[in-house]
Amino acid sequence: MEVAGSKCFKFFTVDSNILMALVSIPALIFEITNVIYNKNRMPKVIIVLKYIGTVAVLVTFLTTALFLPLMYDFFELFQGMNFYLHLYCPIFALVSLLIETQEELKFKNAFLSALPVVIYGFIYILMVKYMGMWEDFYGFDINGLGIVSYLVMIVLTFILGFGVLKLHKLFKNKIVKY
């Protein structure tokens, strides 16, 4: 991931972390006003966007922890800035989602959680397989299986999104009582 300028946006890690940061800004504003005015509210749209961003950075974490070590040195994947982008931010995003949001997420939101992967995967396949403008730095098109990898990532992201949904519900109903 040693690139400069706009080239950094070719990495899902960067895109997912920027998405999470952008979503966190309105969430933080509502959290601050909740503390100031002793309220406990967050608009549903912000909760859903925070959920989508959380799933996206968790895809980054899981891909880095489980798949990329097949091609790259595991410890280098979590050193320097990569520590924050690949580990710290995804874990912090999940904890934040679980403890800050009181609104229950719905099953249909699990489909939305795969949107960043659907969009990014389409661009990745296009740029790697069909336009040849990016190298296959994730190794998703090995043996020409880019489309299969793309579909598998979408399904796995949906499953991850559903798991985060269930974890959120568990936290909301059993652990965190307001």
Short mmCIF file of C-alpha atoms in Angstrom, two decimals:
data_model
loop_
_atom_site.label_atom_id
_atom_site.label_comp_id
_atom_site.label_asym_id
_atom_site.label_seq_id
_atom_site.Cartn_x
_atom_site.Cartn_y
_atom_site.Cartn_z
CA MET A 1 0.00 0.00 0.00
CA GLU A 2 2.93 2.32 -0.60
CA VAL A 3 1.32 4.76 -2.99
CA ALA A 4 0.81 8.50 -3.01
CA GLY A 5 -2.10 10.77 -3.81
CA SER A 6 -5.27 9.47 -5.37
CA LYS A 7 -3.68 6.08 -6.12
CA CYS A 8 -4.39 5.09 -2.51
CA PHE A 9 -8.09 4.83 -3.39
CA LYS A 10 -7.49 1.65 -5.36
CA PHE A 11 -7.23 -0.18 -2.03
CA PHE A 12 -10.44 -1.27 -0.31
CA THR A 13 -8.66 -0.72 3.01
CA VAL A 14 -8.43 3.01 2.34
CA ASP A 15 -11.94 3.27 0.89
CA SER A 16 -13.59 1.37 3.74
CA ASN A 17 -11.78 3.37 6.41
CA ILE A 18 -12.70 6.68 4.74
CA LEU A 19 -16.31 5.51 4.54
CA MET A 20 -16.23 4.68 8.26
CA ALA A 21 -14.65 8.05 9.09
CA LEU A 22 -17.25 9.97 7.07
CA VAL A 23 -20.10 8.07 8.71
CA SER A 24 -18.59 8.63 12.15
CA ILE A 25 -18.73 12.42 11.85
CA PRO A 26 -22.55 12.79 12.06
CA ALA A 27 -22.68 9.95 14.59
CA LEU A 28 -20.20 11.81 16.79
CA ILE A 29 -22.20 15.03 16.50
CA PHE A 30 -25.34 13.23 17.67
CA GLU A 31 -23.43 11.55 20.51
CA ILE A 32 -22.10 14.90 21.71
CA THR A 33 -25.55 16.49 21.59
CA ASN A 34 -26.95 13.46 23.41
CA VAL A 35 -24.48 14.03 26.24
CA ILE A 36 -25.11 17.78 26.34
CA TYR A 37 -28.91 17.48 26.31
CA ASN A 38 -29.13 14.19 28.22
CA LYS A 39 -30.83 12.45 25.31
CA ASN A 40 -30.42 9.03 23.79
CA ARG A 41 -31.26 9.26 20.11
CA MET A 42 -29.58 8.61 16.80
CA PRO A 43 -31.33 8.87 13.42
CA LYS A 44 -31.91 5.46 11.85
CA VAL A 45 -30.09 6.46 8.65
CA ILE A 46 -26.90 7.20 10.60
CA ILE A 47 -27.14 3.88 12.43
CA VAL A 48 -27.55 2.02 9.14
CA LEU A 49 -24.66 3.91 7.54
CA LYS A 50 -22.51 3.21 10.59
CA TYR A 51 -23.41 -0.46 10.29
CA ILE A 52 -22.48 -0.50 6.57
CA GLY A 53 -19.16 1.21 7.32
CA THR A 54 -18.45 -1.19 10.17
CA VAL A 55 -19.02 -4.23 7.98
CA ALA A 56 -16.77 -2.69 5.30
CA VAL A 57 -13.84 -2.21 7.68
CA LEU A 58 -14.43 -5.70 9.10
CA VAL A 59 -14.11 -7.06 5.55
CA THR A 60 -10.75 -5.26 5.45
CA PHE A 61 -9.70 -6.83 8.75
CA LEU A 62 -10.80 -10.36 7.88
CA THR A 63 -9.32 -10.24 4.37
CA THR A 64 -6.03 -9.01 5.82
CA ALA A 65 -5.99 -11.54 8.65
CA LEU A 66 -7.21 -14.62 6.79
CA PHE A 67 -6.50 -14.27 3.06
CA LEU A 68 -3.65 -11.84 2.40
CA PRO A 69 -1.10 -13.73 4.56
CA LEU A 70 -1.14 -16.35 1.78
CA MET A 71 0.61 -13.75 -0.41
CA TYR A 72 2.20 -11.27 1.99
CA ASP A 73 4.03 -11.32 5.32
CA PHE A 74 1.38 -11.43 8.07
CA PHE A 75 3.19 -9.06 10.42
CA GLU A 76 3.87 -6.48 7.70
CA LEU A 77 0.13 -6.36 7.05
CA PHE A 78 -0.35 -5.02 10.60
CA GLN A 79 2.67 -2.70 10.96
CA GLY A 80 2.75 1.10 10.90
CA MET A 81 -0.34 2.74 9.45
CA ASN A 82 -1.64 -0.71 8.49
CA PHE A 83 -2.10 -1.44 12.20
CA TYR A 84 -4.73 1.28 12.35
CA LEU A 85 -6.36 0.59 8.98
CA HIS A 86 -6.37 -3.21 9.21
CA LEU A 87 -6.90 -3.84 12.92
CA TYR A 88 -7.55 -0.91 15.24
CA CYS A 89 -10.23 0.91 13.22
CA PRO A 90 -12.24 -2.23 12.37
CA ILE A 91 -12.29 -3.39 15.99
CA PHE A 92 -13.08 0.11 17.28
CA ALA A 93 -15.87 0.48 14.69
CA LEU A 94 -17.47 -2.80 15.80
CA VAL A 95 -17.27 -1.95 19.50
CA SER A 96 -18.64 1.52 18.78
CA LEU A 97 -21.57 0.12 16.79
CA LEU A 98 -22.39 -2.36 19.53
CA ILE A 99 -22.33 0.05 22.45
CA GLU A 100 -23.60 3.29 20.90
CA THR A 101 -26.63 2.34 18.88
CA GLN A 102 -29.92 1.57 20.51
CA GLU A 103 -32.05 1.26 17.38
CA GLU A 104 -32.50 -2.31 16.20
CA LEU A 105 -31.10 -3.06 12.77
CA LYS A 106 -33.33 -5.06 10.42
CA PHE A 107 -32.53 -8.12 8.30
CA LYS A 108 -32.83 -6.07 5.10
CA ASN A 109 -29.87 -3.99 6.31
CA ALA A 110 -27.62 -7.04 5.85
CA PHE A 111 -28.13 -6.67 2.10
CA LEU A 112 -27.03 -3.03 2.31
CA SER A 113 -23.91 -4.04 4.21
CA ALA A 114 -22.53 -5.69 1.07
CA LEU A 115 -22.87 -2.51 -1.05
CA PRO A 116 -19.28 -1.27 -0.58
CA VAL A 117 -17.94 -4.69 -1.62
CA VAL A 118 -20.31 -4.86 -4.60
CA ILE A 119 -19.21 -1.43 -5.83
CA TYR A 120 -15.50 -1.85 -5.09
CA GLY A 121 -15.41 -5.43 -6.43
CA PHE A 122 -16.97 -4.34 -9.70
CA ILE A 123 -14.34 -1.62 -10.12
CA TYR A 124 -11.53 -3.99 -9.07
CA ILE A 125 -12.54 -6.66 -11.60
CA LEU A 126 -12.95 -4.02 -14.29
CA MET A 127 -9.55 -2.43 -13.60
CA VAL A 128 -7.65 -5.73 -13.15
CA LYS A 129 -9.28 -8.19 -15.51
CA TYR A 130 -10.74 -6.12 -18.32
CA MET A 131 -8.78 -2.87 -18.46
CA GLY A 132 -5.42 -4.07 -17.11
CA MET A 133 -4.89 -0.78 -15.28
CA TRP A 134 -4.29 -2.32 -11.83
CA GLU A 135 -2.19 -5.26 -10.84
CA ASP A 136 -4.07 -8.06 -9.08
CA PHE A 137 -2.69 -7.00 -5.67
CA TYR A 138 -5.36 -8.98 -3.79
CA GLY A 139 -4.86 -12.09 -5.90
CA PHE A 140 -8.58 -12.37 -6.59
CA ASP A 141 -8.12 -13.02 -10.30
CA ILE A 142 -5.62 -15.89 -9.97
CA ASN A 143 -6.33 -18.49 -12.65
CA GLY A 144 -8.89 -16.13 -14.17
CA LEU A 145 -11.29 -16.57 -11.24
CA GLY A 146 -11.94 -12.88 -10.65
CA ILE A 147 -15.70 -13.10 -11.17
CA VAL A 148 -15.93 -16.12 -8.84
CA SER A 149 -13.86 -14.29 -6.20
CA TYR A 150 -16.12 -11.27 -6.61
CA LEU A 151 -19.27 -13.31 -6.01
CA VAL A 152 -17.70 -15.17 -3.07
CA MET A 153 -16.70 -11.86 -1.46
CA ILE A 154 -20.24 -10.54 -1.84
CA VAL A 155 -21.73 -13.67 -0.23
CA LEU A 156 -19.15 -13.66 2.59
CA THR A 157 -19.78 -9.96 3.21
CA PHE A 158 -23.51 -10.59 3.44
CA ILE A 159 -22.85 -13.41 5.94
CA LEU A 160 -20.54 -11.10 7.91
CA GLY A 161 -23.18 -8.37 7.81
CA PHE A 162 -25.79 -10.80 9.08
CA GLY A 163 -23.42 -11.88 11.88
CA VAL A 164 -22.82 -8.27 12.90
CA LEU A 165 -26.60 -7.76 12.84
CA LYS A 166 -27.07 -10.69 15.23
CA LEU A 167 -24.26 -9.47 17.48
CA HIS A 168 -25.82 -6.00 17.53
CA LYS A 169 -29.19 -7.49 18.49
CA LEU A 170 -27.55 -9.53 21.27
CA PHE A 171 -25.85 -6.44 22.63
CA LYS A 172 -28.96 -4.34 22.34
CA ASN A 173 -31.28 -6.85 24.02
CA LYS A 174 -29.10 -8.70 26.50
CA ILE A 175 -25.99 -6.79 27.41
CA VAL A 176 -26.67 -3.07 27.07
CA LYS A 177 -29.74 -1.90 28.97
CA TYR A 178 -30.75 1.75 28.73
#
